[in-house]
PDB file of C-alpha atoms and ligand atoms in Angstrom:
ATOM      1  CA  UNK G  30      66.115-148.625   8.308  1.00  0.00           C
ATOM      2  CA  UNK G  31      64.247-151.930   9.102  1.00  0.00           C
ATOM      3  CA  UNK G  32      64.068-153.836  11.958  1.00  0.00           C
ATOM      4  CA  UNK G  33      66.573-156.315  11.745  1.00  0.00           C
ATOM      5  CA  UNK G  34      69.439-153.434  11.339  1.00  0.00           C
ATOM      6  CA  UNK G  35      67.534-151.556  14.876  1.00  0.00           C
ATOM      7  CA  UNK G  36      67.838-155.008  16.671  1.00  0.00           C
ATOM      8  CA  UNK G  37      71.419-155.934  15.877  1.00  0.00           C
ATOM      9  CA  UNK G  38      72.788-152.553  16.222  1.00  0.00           C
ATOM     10  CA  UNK G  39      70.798-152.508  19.736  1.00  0.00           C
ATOM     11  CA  UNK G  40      72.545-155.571  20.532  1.00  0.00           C
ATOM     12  CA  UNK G  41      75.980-154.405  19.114  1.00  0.00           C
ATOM     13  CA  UNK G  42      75.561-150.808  21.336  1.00  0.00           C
ATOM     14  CA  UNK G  43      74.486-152.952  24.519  1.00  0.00           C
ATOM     15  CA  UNK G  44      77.932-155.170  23.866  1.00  0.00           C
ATOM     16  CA  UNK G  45      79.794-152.214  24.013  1.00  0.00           C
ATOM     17  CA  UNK G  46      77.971-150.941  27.002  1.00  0.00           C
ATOM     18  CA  UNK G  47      78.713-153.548  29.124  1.00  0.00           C
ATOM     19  CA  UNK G  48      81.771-153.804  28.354  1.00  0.00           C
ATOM     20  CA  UNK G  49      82.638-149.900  29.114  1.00  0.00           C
ATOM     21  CA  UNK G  50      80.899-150.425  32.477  1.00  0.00           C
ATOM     22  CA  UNK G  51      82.463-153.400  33.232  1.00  0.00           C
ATOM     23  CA  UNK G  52      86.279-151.714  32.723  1.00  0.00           C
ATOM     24  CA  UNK G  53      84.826-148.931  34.463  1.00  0.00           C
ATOM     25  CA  UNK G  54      84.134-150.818  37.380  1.00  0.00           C
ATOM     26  CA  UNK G  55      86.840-152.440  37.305  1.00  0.00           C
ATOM     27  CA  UNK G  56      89.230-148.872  37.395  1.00  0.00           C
ATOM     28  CA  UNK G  57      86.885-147.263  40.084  1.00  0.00           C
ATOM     29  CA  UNK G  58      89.643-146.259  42.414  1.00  0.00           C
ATOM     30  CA  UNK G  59      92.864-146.705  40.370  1.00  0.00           C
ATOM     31  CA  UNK G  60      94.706-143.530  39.891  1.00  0.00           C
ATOM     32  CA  UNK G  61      96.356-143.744  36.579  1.00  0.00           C
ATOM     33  CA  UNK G  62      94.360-146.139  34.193  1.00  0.00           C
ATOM     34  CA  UNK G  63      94.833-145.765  30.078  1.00  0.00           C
ATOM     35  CA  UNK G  64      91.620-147.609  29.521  1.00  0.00           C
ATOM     36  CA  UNK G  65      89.224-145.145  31.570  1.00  0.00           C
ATOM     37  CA  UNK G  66      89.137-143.081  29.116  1.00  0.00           C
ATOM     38  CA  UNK G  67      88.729-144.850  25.988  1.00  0.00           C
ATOM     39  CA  UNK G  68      85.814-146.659  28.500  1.00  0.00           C
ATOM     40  CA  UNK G  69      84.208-143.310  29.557  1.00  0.00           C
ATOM     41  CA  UNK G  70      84.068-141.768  25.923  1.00  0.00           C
ATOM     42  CA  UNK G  71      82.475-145.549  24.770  1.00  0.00           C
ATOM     43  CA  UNK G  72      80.140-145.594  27.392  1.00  0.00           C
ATOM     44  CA  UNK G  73      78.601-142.485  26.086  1.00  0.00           C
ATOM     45  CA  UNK G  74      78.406-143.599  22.656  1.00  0.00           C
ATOM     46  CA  UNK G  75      76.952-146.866  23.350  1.00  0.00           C
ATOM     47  CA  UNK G  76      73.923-145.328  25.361  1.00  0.00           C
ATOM     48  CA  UNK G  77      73.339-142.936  22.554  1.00  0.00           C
ATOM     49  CA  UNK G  78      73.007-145.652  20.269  1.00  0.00           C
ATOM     50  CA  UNK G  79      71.517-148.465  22.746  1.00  0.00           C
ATOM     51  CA  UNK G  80      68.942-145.235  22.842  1.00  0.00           C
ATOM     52  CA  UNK G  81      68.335-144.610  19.105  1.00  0.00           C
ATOM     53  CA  UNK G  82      68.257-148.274  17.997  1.00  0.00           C
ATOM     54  CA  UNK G  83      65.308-148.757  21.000  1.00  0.00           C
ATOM     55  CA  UNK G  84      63.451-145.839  19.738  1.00  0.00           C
ATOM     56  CA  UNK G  85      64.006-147.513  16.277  1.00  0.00           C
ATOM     57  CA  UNK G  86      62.518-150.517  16.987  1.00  0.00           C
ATOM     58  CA  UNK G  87      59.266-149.364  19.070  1.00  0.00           C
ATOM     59  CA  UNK G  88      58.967-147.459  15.951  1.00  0.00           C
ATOM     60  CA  UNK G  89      59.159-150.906  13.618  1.00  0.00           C
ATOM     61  CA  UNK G  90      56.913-152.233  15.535  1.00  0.00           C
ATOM     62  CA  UNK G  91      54.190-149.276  15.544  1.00  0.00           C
ATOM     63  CA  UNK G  92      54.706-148.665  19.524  1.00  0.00           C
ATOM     64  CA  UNK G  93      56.172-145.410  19.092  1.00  0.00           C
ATOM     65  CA  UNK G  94      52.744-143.267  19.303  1.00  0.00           C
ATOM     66  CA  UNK G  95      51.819-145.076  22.508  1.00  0.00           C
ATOM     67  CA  UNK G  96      55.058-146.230  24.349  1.00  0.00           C
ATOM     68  CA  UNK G  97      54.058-148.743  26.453  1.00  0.00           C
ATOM     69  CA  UNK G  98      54.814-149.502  30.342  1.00  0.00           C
ATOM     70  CA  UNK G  99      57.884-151.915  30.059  1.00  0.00           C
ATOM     71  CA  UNK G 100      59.324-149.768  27.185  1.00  0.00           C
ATOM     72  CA  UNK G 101      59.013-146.749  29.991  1.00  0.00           C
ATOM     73  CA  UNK G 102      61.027-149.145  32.387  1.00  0.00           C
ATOM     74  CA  UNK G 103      63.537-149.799  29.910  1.00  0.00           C
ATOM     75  CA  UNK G 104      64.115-146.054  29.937  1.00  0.00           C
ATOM     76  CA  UNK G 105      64.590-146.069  33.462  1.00  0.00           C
ATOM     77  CA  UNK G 106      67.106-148.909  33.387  1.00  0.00           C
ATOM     78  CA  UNK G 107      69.075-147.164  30.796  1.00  0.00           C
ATOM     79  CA  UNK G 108      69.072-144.066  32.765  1.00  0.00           C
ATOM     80  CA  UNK G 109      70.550-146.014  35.768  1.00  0.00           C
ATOM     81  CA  UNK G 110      73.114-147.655  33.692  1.00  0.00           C
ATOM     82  CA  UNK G 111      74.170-143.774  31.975  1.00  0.00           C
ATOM     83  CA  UNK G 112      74.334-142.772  36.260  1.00  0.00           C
ATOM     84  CA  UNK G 113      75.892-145.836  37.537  1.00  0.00           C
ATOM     85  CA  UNK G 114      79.444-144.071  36.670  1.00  0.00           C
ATOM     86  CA  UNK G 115      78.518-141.260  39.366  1.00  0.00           C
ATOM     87  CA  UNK G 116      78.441-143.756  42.564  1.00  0.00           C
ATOM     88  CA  UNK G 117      81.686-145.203  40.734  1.00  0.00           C
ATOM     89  CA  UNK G 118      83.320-142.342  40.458  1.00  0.00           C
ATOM     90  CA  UNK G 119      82.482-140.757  43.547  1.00  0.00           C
ATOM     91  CA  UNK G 120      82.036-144.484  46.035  1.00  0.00           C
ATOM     92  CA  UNK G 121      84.601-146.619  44.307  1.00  0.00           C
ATOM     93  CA  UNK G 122      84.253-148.719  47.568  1.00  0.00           C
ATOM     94  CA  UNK G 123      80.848-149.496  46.207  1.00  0.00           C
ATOM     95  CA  UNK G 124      82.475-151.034  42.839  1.00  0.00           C
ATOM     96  CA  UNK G 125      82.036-154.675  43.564  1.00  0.00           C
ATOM     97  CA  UNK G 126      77.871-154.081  44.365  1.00  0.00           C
ATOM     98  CA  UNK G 127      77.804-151.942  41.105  1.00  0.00           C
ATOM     99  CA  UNK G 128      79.417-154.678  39.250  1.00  0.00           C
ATOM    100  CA  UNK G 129      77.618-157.345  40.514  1.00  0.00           C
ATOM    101  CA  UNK G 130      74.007-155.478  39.950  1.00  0.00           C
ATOM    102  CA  UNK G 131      74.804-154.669  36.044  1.00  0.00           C
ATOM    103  CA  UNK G 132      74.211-158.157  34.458  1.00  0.00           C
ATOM    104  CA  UNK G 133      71.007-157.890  36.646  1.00  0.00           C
ATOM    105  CA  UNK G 134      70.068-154.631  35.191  1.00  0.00           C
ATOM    106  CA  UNK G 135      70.980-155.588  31.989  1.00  0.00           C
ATOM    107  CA  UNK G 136      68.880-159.079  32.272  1.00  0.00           C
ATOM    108  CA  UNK G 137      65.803-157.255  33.234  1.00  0.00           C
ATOM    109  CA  UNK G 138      66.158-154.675  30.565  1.00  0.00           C
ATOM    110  CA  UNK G 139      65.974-158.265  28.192  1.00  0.00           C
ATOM    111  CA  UNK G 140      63.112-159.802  29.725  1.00  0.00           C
ATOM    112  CA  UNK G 141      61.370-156.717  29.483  1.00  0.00           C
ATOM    113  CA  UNK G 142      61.413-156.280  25.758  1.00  0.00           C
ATOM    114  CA  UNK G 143      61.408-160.303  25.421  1.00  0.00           C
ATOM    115  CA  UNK G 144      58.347-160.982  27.334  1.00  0.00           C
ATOM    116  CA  UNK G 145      56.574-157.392  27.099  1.00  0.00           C
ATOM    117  CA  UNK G 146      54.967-158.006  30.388  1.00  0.00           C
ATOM    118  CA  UNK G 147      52.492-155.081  30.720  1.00  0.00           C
TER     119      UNK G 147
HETATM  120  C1  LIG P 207      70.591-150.288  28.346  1.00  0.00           C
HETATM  121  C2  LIG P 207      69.432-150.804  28.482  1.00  0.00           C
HETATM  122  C3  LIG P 207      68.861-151.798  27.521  1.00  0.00           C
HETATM  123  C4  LIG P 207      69.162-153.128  27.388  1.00  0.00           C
HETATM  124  C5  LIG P 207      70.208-153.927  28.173  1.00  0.00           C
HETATM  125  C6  LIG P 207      68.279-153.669  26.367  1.00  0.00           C
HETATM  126  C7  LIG P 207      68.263-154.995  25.954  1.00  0.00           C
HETATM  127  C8  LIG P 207      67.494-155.485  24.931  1.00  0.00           C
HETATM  128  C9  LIG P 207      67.539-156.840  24.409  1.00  0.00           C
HETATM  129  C10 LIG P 207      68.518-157.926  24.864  1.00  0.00           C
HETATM  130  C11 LIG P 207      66.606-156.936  23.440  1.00  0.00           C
HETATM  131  C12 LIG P 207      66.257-158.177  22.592  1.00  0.00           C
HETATM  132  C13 LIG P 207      66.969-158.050  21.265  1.00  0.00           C
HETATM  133  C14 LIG P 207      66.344-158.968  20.224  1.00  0.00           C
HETATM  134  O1  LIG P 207      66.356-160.180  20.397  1.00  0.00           O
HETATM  135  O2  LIG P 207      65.824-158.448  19.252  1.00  0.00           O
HETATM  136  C15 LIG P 207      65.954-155.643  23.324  1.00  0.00           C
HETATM  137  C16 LIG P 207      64.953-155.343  22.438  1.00  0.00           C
HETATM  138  C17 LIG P 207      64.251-154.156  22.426  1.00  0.00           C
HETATM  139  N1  LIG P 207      64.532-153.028  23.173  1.00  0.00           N
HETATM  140 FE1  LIG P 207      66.043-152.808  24.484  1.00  0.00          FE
HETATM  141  N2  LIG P 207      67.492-152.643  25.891  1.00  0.00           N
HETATM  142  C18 LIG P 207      67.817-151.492  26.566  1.00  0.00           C
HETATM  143  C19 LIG P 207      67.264-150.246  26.397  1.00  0.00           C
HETATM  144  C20 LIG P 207      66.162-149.974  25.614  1.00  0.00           C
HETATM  145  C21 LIG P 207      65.517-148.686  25.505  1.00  0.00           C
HETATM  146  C22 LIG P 207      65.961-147.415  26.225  1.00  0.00           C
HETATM  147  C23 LIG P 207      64.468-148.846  24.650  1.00  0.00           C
HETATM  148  C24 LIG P 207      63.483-147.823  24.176  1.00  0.00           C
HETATM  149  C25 LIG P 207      62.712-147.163  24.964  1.00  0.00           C
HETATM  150  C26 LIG P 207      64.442-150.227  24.221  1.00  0.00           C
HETATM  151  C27 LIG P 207      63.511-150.802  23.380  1.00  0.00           C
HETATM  152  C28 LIG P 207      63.581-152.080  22.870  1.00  0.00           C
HETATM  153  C29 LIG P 207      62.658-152.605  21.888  1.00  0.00           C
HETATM  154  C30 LIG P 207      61.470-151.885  21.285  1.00  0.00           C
HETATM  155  C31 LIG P 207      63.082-153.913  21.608  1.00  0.00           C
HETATM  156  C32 LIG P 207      62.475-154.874  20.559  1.00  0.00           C
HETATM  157  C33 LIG P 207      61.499-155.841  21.150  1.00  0.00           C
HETATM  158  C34 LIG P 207      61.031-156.789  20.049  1.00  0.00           C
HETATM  159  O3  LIG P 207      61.702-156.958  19.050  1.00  0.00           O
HETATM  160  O4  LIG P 207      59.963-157.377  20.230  1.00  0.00           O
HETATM  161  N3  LIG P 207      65.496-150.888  24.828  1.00  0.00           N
HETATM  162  N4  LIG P 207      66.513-154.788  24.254  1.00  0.00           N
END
């Protein structure tokens, strides 16, 4: 697979990301919500795939052997956006912080592989 199809299907998985965490959010709390599901069961499949395509593309562009430091941060952003539905879950008082903190997250997750600080 080359690197164009890794970077648009990153980009495609990371759509659907923050959109499942965004309804997610948005439900923290409600009892009886159709869309929680479909969100939940999207969410998962998006970080699988937000996952594989970033693997794909350090591979593309021969970083896979030695993964460097933002790549490693990456990882940990994309572990605290696969936990983020714990807090929501369990603290849906916390919802609006949450919220507000995942275009952050997901802006620093783009700067990192954009300007490949260190
Ligand atoms: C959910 C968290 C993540 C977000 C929001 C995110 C976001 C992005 C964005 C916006 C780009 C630029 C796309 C482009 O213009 O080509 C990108 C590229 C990239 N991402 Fe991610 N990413 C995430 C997770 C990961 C993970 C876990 C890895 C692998 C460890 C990864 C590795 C990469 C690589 C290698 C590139 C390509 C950089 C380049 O083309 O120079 N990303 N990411």
């Amino acid at each position: 697979m080359s690197y164009q199809f890794y970077r648009i299907l990153h980009v495609a998985a990371i759509i659907l990301l923050f959109t499942s965490l965004g309804t997610l959010a948005a439900l923290a709390g409600a009892r009886e919500a159709r869309l929680r599901r479909i969100a939940a069961v999207a969410h998962g499949l998006a970080l699988t795939v937000v996952l594989v395509a970033g693997f794909g593309l350090l591979a593309r562009l021969g970083m896979f052997g030695a993964i460097p430091n933002w790549a490693w941060l990456k990882l940990g952003i994309w572990l605290a956006l696969a936990l983020v539905v714990l807090p929501l879950k369990r603290a849906p008082q916390w919802a609006p912080w949450l919220w507000a903190l995942l275009p952050v997250a997901g802006t620093a997750a783009a700067w990192l592989a954009i300007t490949k600080p260190f």
